[in-house]
């Protein structure tokens, strides 16, 4: 379990500018706009962190892949599948 899952989040009121037609449709459909916005922002943060990690570690990934390509997987002879 991640630490974020065990921590109670404190919500902060925030002003957002949203497409008025989209907001109206969401309300008609009974969509919780605050939770939906939060979920969208959380996904955007997650994707940004993933892309940043991949960029920061690109050289190590290339090096590791080159090693496996040249030498095979370490301990491959012990694999049972």
Coordinates of N, CA, C and O in Angstrom, one line a residue, residues 8-42:
X8 N -5.0 10.9 4.9 CA -6.3 11.6 4.6 C -5.9 12.9 3.9 O -5.1 13.6 4.3
X9 N -6.5 13.1 2.7 CA -6.2 14.3 1.9 C -7.0 15.5 2.4 O -8.2 15.3 2.8
X10 N -6.4 16.6 2.4 CA -7.1 17.8 2.8 C -7.4 18.5 1.5 O -6.5 18.8 0.6
X11 N -8.7 18.8 1.3 CA -9.1 19.5 0.0 C -9.1 21.0 0.2 O -9.4 21.5 1.3
X12 N -8.7 21.6 -0.8 CA -8.6 23.1 -0.8 C -9.6 23.7 -1.9 O -9.5 23.3 -3.0
X13 N -10.4 24.6 -1.5 CA -11.3 25.2 -2.5 C -10.5 25.9 -3.5 O -9.5 26.6 -3.2
X14 N -10.8 25.8 -4.8 CA -10.0 26.3 -5.9 C -11.0 26.9 -7.0 O -12.0 26.3 -7.2
X15 N -10.6 28.0 -7.6 CA -11.3 28.5 -8.7 C -10.7 28.0 -10.0 O -9.5 28.0 -10.2
X16 N -11.6 27.5 -10.9 CA -11.2 27.0 -12.2 C -12.1 27.7 -13.2 O -13.2 27.9 -13.0
X17 N -11.5 27.9 -14.4 CA -12.3 28.3 -15.5 C -12.5 27.2 -16.4 O -11.6 26.5 -16.9
X18 N -13.8 26.8 -16.6 CA -14.2 25.7 -17.4 C -15.1 26.1 -18.5 O -15.8 27.1 -18.4
X19 N -15.1 25.3 -19.6 CA -16.1 25.5 -20.7 C -17.5 25.4 -20.1 O -17.9 24.4 -19.5
X20 N -18.3 26.5 -20.2 CA -19.6 26.6 -19.6 C -20.5 25.5 -20.1 O -21.3 24.9 -19.3
X21 N -20.5 25.2 -21.4 CA -21.4 24.1 -21.9 C -21.0 22.8 -21.4 O -21.9 22.0 -21.0
X22 N -19.8 22.5 -21.2 CA -19.3 21.2 -20.7 C -19.7 21.1 -19.2 O -20.2 20.1 -18.7
X23 N -19.6 22.2 -18.5 CA -19.9 22.2 -17.1 C -21.4 22.0 -16.9 O -21.9 21.2 -16.1
X24 N -22.2 22.6 -17.7 CA -23.7 22.5 -17.7 C -24.1 21.0 -18.0 O -24.9 20.4 -17.3
X25 N -23.4 20.4 -19.0 CA -23.7 19.0 -19.3 C -23.3 18.1 -18.2 O -24.1 17.2 -17.9
X26 N -22.2 18.3 -17.6 CA -21.8 17.5 -16.5 C -22.7 17.6 -15.3 O -23.1 16.5 -14.7
X27 N -23.2 18.8 -15.0 CA -24.2 18.9 -13.9 C -25.5 18.2 -14.3 O -26.1 17.5 -13.4
X28 N -26.0 18.3 -15.5 CA -27.2 17.6 -15.9 C -27.0 16.1 -15.8 O -27.9 15.4 -15.4
X29 N -25.8 15.6 -16.1 CA -25.6 14.2 -16.0 C -25.3 13.7 -14.5 O -25.1 12.5 -14.3
X30 N -25.2 14.6 -13.6 CA -24.9 14.3 -12.2 C -23.5 14.0 -11.9 O -23.1 13.3 -11.0
X31 N -22.6 14.5 -12.8 CA -21.1 14.2 -12.6 C -20.6 15.2 -11.5 O -20.9 16.4 -11.6
X32 N -19.9 14.7 -10.6 CA -19.2 15.5 -9.6 C -18.0 16.2 -10.2 O -17.0 15.5 -10.5
X33 N -18.2 17.4 -10.5 CA -17.2 18.2 -11.3 C -15.9 18.3 -10.5 O -14.8 18.1 -11.0
X34 N -15.9 18.5 -9.2 CA -14.7 18.6 -8.4 C -13.9 17.3 -8.4 O -12.7 17.3 -8.6
X35 N -14.6 16.2 -8.2 CA -13.9 14.9 -8.2 C -13.4 14.6 -9.6 O -12.3 14.0 -9.7
X36 N -14.1 14.9 -10.6 CA -13.7 14.6 -11.9 C -12.5 15.5 -12.3 O -11.5 15.0 -12.9
X37 N -12.5 16.7 -11.9 CA -11.3 17.6 -12.2 C -10.1 17.1 -11.4 O -9.0 17.0 -11.9
X38 N -10.3 16.7 -10.2 CA -9.2 16.1 -9.3 C -8.6 14.9 -10.0 O -7.4 14.7 -10.1
X39 N -9.5 14.0 -10.5 CA -9.0 12.8 -11.1 C -8.2 13.1 -12.4 O -7.2 12.5 -12.7
X40 N -8.7 14.1 -13.2 CA -8.0 14.5 -14.4 C -6.6 15.1 -14.1 O -5.6 14.8 -14.7
X41 N -6.6 15.9 -13.0 CA -5.3 16.5 -12.6 C -4.4 15.5 -12.1 O -3.2 15.5 -12.4
X42 N -4.9 14.5 -11.3 CA -4.1 13.4 -10.8 C -3.5 12.6 -12.0 O -2.3 12.2 -11.9

